[in-house]
Each structure stands twice: as C-alpha cells, then as structure tokens.
mmCIF file of C-alpha atoms and ligand atoms in Angstrom:
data_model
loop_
_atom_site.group_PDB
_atom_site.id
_atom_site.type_symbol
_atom_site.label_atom_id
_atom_site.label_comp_id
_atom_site.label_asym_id
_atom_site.label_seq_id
_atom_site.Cartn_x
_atom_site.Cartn_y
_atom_site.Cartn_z
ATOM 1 C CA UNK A 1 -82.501 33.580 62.497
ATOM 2 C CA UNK A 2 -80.349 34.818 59.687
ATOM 3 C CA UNK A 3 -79.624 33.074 56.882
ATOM 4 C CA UNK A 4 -76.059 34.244 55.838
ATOM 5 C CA UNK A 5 -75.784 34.309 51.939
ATOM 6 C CA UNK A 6 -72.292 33.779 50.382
ATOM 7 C CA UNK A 7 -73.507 33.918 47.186
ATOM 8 C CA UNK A 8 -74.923 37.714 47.109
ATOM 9 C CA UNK A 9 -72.029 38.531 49.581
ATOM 10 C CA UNK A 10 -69.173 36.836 47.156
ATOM 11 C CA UNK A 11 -71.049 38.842 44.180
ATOM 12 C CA UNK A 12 -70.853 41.990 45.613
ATOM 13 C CA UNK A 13 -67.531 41.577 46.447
ATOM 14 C CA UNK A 14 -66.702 40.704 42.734
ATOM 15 C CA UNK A 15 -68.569 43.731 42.029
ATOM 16 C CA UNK A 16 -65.976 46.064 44.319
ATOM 17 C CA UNK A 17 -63.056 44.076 42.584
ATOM 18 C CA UNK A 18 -63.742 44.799 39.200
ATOM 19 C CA UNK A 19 -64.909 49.061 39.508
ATOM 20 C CA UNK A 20 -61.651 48.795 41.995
ATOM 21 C CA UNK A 21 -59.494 47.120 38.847
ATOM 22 C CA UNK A 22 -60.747 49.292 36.222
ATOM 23 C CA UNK A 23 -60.137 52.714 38.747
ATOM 24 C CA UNK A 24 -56.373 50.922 38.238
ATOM 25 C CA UNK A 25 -55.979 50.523 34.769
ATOM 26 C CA UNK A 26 -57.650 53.905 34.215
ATOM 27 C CA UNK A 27 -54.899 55.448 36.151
ATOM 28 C CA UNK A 28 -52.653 53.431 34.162
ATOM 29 C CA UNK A 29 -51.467 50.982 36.034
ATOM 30 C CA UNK A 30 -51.554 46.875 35.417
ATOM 31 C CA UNK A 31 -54.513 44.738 35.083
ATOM 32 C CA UNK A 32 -53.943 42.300 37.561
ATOM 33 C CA UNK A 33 -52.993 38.391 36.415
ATOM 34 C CA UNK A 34 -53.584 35.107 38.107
ATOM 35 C CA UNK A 35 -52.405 31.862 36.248
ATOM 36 C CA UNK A 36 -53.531 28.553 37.072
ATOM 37 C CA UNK A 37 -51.907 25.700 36.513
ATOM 38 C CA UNK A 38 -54.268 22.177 36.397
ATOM 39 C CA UNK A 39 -52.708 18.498 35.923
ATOM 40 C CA UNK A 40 -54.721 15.930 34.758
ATOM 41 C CA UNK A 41 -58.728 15.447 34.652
ATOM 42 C CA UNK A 42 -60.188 15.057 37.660
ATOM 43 C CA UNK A 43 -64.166 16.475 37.474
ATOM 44 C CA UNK A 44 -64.241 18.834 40.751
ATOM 45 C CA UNK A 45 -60.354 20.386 39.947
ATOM 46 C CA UNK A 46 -61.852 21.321 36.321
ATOM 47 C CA UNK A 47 -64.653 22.618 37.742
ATOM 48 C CA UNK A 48 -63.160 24.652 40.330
ATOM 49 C CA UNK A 49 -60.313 26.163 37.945
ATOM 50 C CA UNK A 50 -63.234 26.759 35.099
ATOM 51 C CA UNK A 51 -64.923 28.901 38.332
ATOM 52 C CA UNK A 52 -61.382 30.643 39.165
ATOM 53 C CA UNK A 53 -61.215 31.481 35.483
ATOM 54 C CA UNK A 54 -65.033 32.306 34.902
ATOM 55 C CA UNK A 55 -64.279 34.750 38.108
ATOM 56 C CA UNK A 56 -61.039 36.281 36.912
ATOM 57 C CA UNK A 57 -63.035 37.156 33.734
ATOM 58 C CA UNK A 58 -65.958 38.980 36.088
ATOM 59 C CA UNK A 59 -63.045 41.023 38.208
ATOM 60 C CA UNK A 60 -61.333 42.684 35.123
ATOM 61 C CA UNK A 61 -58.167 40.217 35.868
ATOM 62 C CA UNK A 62 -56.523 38.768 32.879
ATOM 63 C CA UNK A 63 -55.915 34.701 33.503
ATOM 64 C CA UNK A 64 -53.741 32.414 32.134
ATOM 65 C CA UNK A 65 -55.153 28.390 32.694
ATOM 66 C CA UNK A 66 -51.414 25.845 32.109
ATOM 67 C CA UNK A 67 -52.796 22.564 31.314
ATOM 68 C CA UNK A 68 -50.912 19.476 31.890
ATOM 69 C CA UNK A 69 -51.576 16.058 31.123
ATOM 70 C CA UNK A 70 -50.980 13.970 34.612
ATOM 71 C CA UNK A 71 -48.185 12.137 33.319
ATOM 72 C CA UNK A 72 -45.942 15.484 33.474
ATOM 73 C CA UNK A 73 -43.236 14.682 35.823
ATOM 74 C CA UNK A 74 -42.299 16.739 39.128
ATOM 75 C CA UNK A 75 -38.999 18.048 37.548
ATOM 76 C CA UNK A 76 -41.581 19.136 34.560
ATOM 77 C CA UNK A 77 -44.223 21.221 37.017
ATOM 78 C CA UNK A 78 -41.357 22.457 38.979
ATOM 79 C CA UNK A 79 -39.714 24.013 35.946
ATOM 80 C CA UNK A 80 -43.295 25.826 35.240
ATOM 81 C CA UNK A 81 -43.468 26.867 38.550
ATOM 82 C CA UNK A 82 -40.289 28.389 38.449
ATOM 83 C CA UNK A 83 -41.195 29.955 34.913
ATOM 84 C CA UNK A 84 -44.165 31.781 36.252
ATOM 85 C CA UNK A 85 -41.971 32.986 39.643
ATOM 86 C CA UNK A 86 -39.898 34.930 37.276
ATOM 87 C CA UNK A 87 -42.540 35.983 35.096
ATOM 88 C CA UNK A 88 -42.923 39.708 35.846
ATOM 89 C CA UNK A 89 -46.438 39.792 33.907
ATOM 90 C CA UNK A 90 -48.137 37.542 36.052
ATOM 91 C CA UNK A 91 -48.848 38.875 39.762
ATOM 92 C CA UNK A 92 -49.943 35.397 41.407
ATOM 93 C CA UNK A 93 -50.517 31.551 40.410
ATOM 94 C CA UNK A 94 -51.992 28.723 42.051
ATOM 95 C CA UNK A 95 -51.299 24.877 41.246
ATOM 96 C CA UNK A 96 -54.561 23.442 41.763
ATOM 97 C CA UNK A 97 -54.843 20.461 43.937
ATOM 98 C CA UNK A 98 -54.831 17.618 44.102
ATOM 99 C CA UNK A 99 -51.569 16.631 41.969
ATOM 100 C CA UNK A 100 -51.166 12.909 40.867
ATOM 101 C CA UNK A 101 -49.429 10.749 43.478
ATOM 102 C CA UNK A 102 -46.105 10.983 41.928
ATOM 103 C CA UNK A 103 -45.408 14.725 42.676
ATOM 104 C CA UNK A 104 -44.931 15.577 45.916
ATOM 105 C CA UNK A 105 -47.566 18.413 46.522
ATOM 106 C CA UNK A 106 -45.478 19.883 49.396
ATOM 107 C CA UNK A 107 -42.629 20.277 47.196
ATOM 108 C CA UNK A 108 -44.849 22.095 44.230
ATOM 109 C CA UNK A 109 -46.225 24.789 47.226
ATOM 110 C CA UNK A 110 -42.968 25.123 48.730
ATOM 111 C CA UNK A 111 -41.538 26.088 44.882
ATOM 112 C CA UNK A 112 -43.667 28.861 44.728
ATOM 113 C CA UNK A 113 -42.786 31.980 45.196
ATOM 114 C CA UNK A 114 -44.525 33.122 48.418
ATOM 115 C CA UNK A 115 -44.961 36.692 46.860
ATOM 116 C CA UNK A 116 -47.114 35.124 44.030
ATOM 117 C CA UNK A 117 -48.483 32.298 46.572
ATOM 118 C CA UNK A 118 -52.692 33.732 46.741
ATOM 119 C CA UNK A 119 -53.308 30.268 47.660
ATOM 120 C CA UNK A 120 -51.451 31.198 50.906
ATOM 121 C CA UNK A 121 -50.667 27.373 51.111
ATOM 122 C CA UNK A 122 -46.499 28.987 51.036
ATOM 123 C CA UNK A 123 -45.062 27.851 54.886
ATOM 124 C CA UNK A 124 -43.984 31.512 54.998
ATOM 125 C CA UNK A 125 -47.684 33.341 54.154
ATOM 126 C CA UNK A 126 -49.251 30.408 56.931
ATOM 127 C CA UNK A 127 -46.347 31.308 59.267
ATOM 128 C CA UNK A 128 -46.872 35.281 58.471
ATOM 129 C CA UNK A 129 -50.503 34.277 59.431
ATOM 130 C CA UNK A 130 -50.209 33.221 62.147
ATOM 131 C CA UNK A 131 -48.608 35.958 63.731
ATOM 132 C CA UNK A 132 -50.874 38.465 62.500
ATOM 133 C CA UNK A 133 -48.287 39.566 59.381
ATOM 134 C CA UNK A 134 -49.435 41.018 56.207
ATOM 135 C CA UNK A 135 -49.979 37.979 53.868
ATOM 136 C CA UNK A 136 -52.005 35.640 51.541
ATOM 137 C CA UNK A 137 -54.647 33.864 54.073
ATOM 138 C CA UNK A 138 -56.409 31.078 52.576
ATOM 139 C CA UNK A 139 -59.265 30.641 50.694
ATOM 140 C CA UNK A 140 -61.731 29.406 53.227
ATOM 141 C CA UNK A 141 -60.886 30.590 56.119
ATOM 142 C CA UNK A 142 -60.342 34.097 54.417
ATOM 143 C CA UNK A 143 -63.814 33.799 52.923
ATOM 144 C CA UNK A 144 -65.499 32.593 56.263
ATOM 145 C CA UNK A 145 -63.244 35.979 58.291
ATOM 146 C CA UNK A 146 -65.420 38.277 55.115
ATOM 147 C CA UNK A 147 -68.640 36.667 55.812
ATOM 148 C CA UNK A 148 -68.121 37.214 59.871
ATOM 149 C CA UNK A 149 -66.676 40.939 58.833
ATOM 150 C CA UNK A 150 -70.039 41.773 56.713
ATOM 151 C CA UNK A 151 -72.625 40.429 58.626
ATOM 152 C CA UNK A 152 -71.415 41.954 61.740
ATOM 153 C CA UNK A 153 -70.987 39.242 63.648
ATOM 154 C CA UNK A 154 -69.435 40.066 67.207
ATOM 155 C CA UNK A 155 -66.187 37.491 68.079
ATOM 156 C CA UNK A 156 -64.776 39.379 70.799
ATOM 157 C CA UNK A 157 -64.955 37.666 73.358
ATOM 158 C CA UNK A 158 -67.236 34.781 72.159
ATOM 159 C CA UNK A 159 -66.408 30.921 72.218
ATOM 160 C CA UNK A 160 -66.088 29.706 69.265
ATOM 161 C CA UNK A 161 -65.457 25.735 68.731
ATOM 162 C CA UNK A 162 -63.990 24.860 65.526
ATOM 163 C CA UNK A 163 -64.863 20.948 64.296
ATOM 164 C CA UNK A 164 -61.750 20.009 62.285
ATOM 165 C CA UNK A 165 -58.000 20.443 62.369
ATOM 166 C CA UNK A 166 -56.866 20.353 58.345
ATOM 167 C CA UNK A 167 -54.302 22.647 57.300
ATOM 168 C CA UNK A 168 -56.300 24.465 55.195
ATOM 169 C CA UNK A 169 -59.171 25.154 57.172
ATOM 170 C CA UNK A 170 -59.483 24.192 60.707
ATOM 171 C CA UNK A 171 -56.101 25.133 61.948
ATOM 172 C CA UNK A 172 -55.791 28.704 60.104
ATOM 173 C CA UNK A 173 -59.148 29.489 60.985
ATOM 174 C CA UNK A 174 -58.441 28.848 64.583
ATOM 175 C CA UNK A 175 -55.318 30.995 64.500
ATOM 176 C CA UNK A 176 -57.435 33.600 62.842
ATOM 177 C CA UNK A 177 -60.727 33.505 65.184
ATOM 178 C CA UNK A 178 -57.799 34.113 67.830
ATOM 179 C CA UNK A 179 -55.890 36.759 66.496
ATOM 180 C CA UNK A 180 -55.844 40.199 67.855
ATOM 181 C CA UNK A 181 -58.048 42.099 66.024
ATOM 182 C CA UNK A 182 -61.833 41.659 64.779
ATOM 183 C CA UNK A 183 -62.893 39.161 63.364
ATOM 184 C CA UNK A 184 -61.282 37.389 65.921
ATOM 185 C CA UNK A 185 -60.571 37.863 69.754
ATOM 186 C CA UNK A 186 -62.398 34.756 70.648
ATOM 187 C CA UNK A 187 -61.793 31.816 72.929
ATOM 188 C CA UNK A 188 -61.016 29.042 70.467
ATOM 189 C CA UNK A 189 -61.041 25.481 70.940
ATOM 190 C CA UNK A 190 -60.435 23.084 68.186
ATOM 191 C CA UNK A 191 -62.116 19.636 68.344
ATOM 192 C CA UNK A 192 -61.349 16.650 66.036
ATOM 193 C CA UNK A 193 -61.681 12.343 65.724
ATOM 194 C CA UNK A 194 -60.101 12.378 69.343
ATOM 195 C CA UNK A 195 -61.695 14.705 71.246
ATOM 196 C CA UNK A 196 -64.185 13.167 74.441
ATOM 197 C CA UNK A 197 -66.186 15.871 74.610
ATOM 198 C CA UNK A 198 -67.140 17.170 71.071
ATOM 199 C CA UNK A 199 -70.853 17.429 71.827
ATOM 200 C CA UNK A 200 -70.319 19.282 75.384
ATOM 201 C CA UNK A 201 -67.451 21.901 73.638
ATOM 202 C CA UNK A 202 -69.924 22.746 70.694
ATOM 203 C CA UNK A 203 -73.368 23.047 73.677
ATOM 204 C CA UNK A 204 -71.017 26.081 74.769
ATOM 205 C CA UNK A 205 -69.903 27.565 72.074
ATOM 206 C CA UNK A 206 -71.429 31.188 70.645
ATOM 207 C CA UNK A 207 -69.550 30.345 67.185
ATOM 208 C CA UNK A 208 -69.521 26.373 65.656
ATOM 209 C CA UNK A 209 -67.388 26.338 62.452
ATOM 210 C CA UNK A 210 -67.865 22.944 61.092
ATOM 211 C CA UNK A 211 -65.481 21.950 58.882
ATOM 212 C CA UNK A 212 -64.977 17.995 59.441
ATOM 213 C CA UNK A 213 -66.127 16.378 56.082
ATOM 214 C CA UNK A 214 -69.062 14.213 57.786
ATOM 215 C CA UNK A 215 -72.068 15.177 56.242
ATOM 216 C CA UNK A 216 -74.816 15.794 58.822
ATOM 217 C CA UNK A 217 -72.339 15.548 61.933
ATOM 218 C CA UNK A 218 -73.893 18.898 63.633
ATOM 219 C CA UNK A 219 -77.214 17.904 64.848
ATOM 220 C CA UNK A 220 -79.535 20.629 67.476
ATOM 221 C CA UNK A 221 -79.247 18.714 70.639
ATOM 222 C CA UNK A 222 -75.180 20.248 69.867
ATOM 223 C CA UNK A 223 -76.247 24.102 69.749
ATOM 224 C CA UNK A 224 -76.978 26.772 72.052
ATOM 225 C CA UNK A 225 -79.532 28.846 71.932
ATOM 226 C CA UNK A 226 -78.279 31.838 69.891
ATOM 227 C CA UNK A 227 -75.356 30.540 68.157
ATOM 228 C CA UNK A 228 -73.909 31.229 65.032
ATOM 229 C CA UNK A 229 -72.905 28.232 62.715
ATOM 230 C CA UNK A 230 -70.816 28.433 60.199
ATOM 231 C CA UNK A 231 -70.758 25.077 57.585
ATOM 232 C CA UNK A 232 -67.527 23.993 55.447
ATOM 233 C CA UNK A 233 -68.905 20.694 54.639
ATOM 234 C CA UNK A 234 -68.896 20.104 50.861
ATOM 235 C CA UNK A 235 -69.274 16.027 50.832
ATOM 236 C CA UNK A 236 -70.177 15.291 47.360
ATOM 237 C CA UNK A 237 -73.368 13.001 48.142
ATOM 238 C CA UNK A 238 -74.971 10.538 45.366
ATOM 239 C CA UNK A 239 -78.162 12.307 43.936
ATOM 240 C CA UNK A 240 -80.079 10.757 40.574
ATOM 241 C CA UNK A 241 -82.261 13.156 40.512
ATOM 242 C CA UNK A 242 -79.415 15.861 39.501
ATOM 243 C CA UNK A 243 -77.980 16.532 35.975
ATOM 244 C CA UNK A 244 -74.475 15.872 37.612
ATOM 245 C CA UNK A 245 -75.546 13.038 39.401
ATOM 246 C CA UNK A 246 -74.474 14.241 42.623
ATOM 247 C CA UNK A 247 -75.867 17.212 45.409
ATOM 248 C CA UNK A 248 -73.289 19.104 47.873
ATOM 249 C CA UNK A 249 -73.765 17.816 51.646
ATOM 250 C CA UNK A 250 -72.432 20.012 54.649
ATOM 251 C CA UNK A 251 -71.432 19.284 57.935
ATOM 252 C CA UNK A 252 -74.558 20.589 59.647
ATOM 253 C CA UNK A 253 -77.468 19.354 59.711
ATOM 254 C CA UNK A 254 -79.593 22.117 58.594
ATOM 255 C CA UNK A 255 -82.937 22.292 59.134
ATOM 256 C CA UNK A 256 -83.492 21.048 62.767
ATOM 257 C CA UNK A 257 -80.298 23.299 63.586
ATOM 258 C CA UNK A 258 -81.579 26.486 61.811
ATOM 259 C CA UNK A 259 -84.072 27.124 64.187
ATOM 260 C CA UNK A 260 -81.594 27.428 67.016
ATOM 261 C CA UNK A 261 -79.004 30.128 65.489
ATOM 262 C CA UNK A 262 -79.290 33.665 65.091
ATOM 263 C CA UNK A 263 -76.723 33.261 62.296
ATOM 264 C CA UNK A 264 -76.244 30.163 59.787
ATOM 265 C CA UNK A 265 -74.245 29.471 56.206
ATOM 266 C CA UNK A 266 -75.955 26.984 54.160
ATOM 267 C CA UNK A 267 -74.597 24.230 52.172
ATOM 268 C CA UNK A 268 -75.078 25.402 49.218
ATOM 269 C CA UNK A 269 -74.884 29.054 49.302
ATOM 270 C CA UNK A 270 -72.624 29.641 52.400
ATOM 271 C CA UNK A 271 -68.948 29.394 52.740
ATOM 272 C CA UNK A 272 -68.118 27.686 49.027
ATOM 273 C CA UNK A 273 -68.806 30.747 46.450
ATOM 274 C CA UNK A 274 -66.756 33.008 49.086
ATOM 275 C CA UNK A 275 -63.775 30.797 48.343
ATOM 276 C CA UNK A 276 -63.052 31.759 45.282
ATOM 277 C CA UNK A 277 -64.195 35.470 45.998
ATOM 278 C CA UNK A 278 -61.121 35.717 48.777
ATOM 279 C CA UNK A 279 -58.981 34.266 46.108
ATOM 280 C CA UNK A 280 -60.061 36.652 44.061
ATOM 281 C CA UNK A 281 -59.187 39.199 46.515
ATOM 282 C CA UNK A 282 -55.672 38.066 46.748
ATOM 283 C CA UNK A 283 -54.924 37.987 43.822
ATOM 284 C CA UNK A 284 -55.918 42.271 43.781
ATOM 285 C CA UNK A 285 -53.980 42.681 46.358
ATOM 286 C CA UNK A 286 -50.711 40.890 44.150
ATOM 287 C CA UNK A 287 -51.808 43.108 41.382
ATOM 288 C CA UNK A 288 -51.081 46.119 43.728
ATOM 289 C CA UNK A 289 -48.532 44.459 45.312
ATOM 290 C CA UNK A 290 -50.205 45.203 48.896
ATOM 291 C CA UNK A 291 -48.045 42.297 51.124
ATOM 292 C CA UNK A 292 -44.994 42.255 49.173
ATOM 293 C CA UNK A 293 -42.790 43.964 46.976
HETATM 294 N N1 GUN B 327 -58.139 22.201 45.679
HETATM 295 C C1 GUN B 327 -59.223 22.387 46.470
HETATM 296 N N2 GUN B 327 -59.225 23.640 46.970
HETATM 297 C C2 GUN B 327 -58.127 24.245 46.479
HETATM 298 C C3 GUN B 327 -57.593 25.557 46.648
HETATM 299 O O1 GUN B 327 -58.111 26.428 47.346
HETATM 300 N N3 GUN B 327 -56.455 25.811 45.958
HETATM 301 C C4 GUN B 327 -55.823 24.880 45.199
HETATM 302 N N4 GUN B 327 -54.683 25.222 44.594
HETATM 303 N N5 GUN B 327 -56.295 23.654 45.037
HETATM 304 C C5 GUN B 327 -57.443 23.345 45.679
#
C-alpha cells in the first residue's frame, strides 16, 4: 500500500511554478497576477484566501486580496468584478465562496470573465470541460487528475465509482475520469443519497473517489482488494485537544481501509493542499495566456 502524499506532491509542483515564472520574467515577460476577492469573515474563507495568497507569494505571482465587508451589495461586487475583467494587469481572479445570502453566487461566477475564471466555476470553462476543450478545470478535481497523473496510476480501462454528485467535485471529476485521454478512460459510475446499491458499486470498483461530506462513510467491507481510494472529505469535526478547536475528517475511513488499497490519499495530507496547487497552476497558465487569448 501506498500512501499518496499531496503535500510533497503540491510542493513540488509550487517548486516547478515558481523556476517556470522566474524563466518568464527573465525573458521579460509578465509576472503572472491572481486577485482575490473575499466578503465578509467567515474563519475557513479567510483561511483558505490567506493560503491562496501565502501560495501566490511561493510561485513568484504577484496577488492582489479585495476585501469587502458582507454588507456590500450585489450591484457593489458586480461592479468589482467587472473592474478586474477589464483590468489588463491582472491575468485571473476568483470570488471566494461562500457569498452572504443576499448575492446571488451564480450571478457573481457568471460575471466573470471566463478568460480570467481559474476557478473554472464560468458555465463556459465547465462546458469546455466537459468536452475535452482547453480550459480552467477546477480545483479539486484538477488536483485529484495531478495526483492520478504523478503517481502513475493506470485509469484506462478501470472502474472507478465516484461517491458524490456536487458541481464542483463529483460531477467534473466524473466527466474527467471519462474523458478521452489519461487520466481518464475509465468506466464511471456516480453514486449519491439515492442510489440502492452504493456498497455493491464501490465492492467493484478499481478507483473509489469519495467525495460525499460524511465523515467515515467508506468503511473495508466497501473495497476490493487492490483498489485505489481517493478521499475529498474535509468535515470540520469538534476536537479540544487542537489549538483551533477543530481536526479535518474525510470520507474514508482510514485505517481499517488502508490495508486493502494499493493506493490511498489521506485526510489530511491528500487531496486538500493539491487544491490550491491546481489553482495555482491556472492561474500560470492565465499568465501565459495558454486557453485563451
Ligand atoms: N470556497 C471553497 N472552495 C472554493 C474554491 O475553490 N474557490 C472559491 N472561489 N471559493 C471556494
């Protein structure tokens, strides 16, 4: 069994980003710029953006962090949002999420100019997607494709049994794990809350990519033999004896499944610091303008 570690794999990555930005600027062209824009306080958005920036910072990117208060109105963000579109300096932005009830967060993405979009959250980059287009993929699913891609973990072919159908995870990563090209070429089936035979689907499956929110849901009597598992699950669960009061719960339950795999991610460790690493690489890519002119 191989543990698979996000956290030296995302660092390396980082590592390629930043001699690949400073090869860039040597030859005189622009650092690359990602701005973020976060409303309001709440703890795990501030965390995540101070990671985004913290990372920008360790690529050779320059950042920009808007901060807004969350009693900015929708006609207030939107203006910003059309501000950065037409500012030629910055290469992509992201509008962290959530957004306070009162803006409609479909609106705010659907504002954004998909050419600046390395959330890929823009209808057109998950349309682009899923038709195997050049584009911004996601964050997590991106990150999970880079961990399959360096690890050298065969798809073709394989079943793989995704737990979870959210926009931004289960269904792009089943597009993905199907597209027609490695990583991918695999027989995907996507189970959820109303699926009868959850337990059966994930006995046969060579790939499990948990990504349901219930911490603990993946339990050995559910894997083969052999199989790789691949854990989203980030439940925040209650834990005193931690300065934040708080430890990070996945959706697999680890250590009676572990024994089972020839490949696992684990909660911590696993899929999370990728996330930010594939954002990372997006936002490269908008630097160089790779996708779109
Ligand atoms: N909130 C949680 N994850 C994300 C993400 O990947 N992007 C944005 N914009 N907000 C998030």
């Amino acid at each position: 069994m191989q543990i698979i570690d996000g956290k030296a794999t995302a660092a390396e990555i980082k590592k390629e980003i930043a001699a690949e930005v400073e090869q860039i600027v040597a030859q005189g062209g622009k650092r690359p710029h990602l701005a973020a824009i976060l409303v309001g306080h709440d703890g795990g958005s501030e965390t995540y953006v101070k990671n985004k920036v913290l990372a920008c910072e360790a690529c050779g990117f320059k950042s920009s962090l808007i901060r807004f208060e969350d009693t900015i109105t929708e006609e207030e963000l939107l203006a910003k949002v059309k501000e950065l579109n037409e500012d030629d300096d910055v290469d992509g932005f992201i509008v962290q999420l959530p957004l306070p009830k009162h803006i409609a967060e479909q609106k705010v993405i659907e504002a954004i100019d998909y050419r600046k979009d390395v959330d890929g959250f823009h209808p057109i980059n998950v349309g682009r997607m899923s038709i195997g287009l050049p584009c911004y993929i996601s964050a997590t699913p991106n990150g999970i494709l880079t961990l399959l891609a360096r690890y050298g973990i065969e798809t073709r072919g394989k079943k793989c049994v995704i737990l979870g159908r959210s926009n931004i995870v289960g269904k792009p990563m089943a597009s993905l794990m199907m597209q027609k090209r490695y990583p991918g070429d695999a027989t995907v089936t996507v189970c959820h809350s109303h699926s009868p035979k959850l337990k059966e689907e994930c006995r046969q499956a060579d790939i499990i990519i948990a990504a349901i929110g219930s911490p603990n849901f993946v339990t050995a009597d559910m894997v083969k033999e052999g199989a790789v598992v691949i854990d989203v699950g980030t439940t925040r669960v209650p834990d005193a004896t931690r300065k934040s009061g708080f430890r990070l719960c996945g959706d697999v339950k680890f250590d009676e499944v572990a024994p089972k795999c020839s490949f696992i991610s684990p909660v911590p460790g696993g899929v999370g610091p990728m996330t930010i690493c594939s954002l990372m690489k997006n936002t490269l890519s908008a630097g160089k303008k790779e996708f779109y002119k």
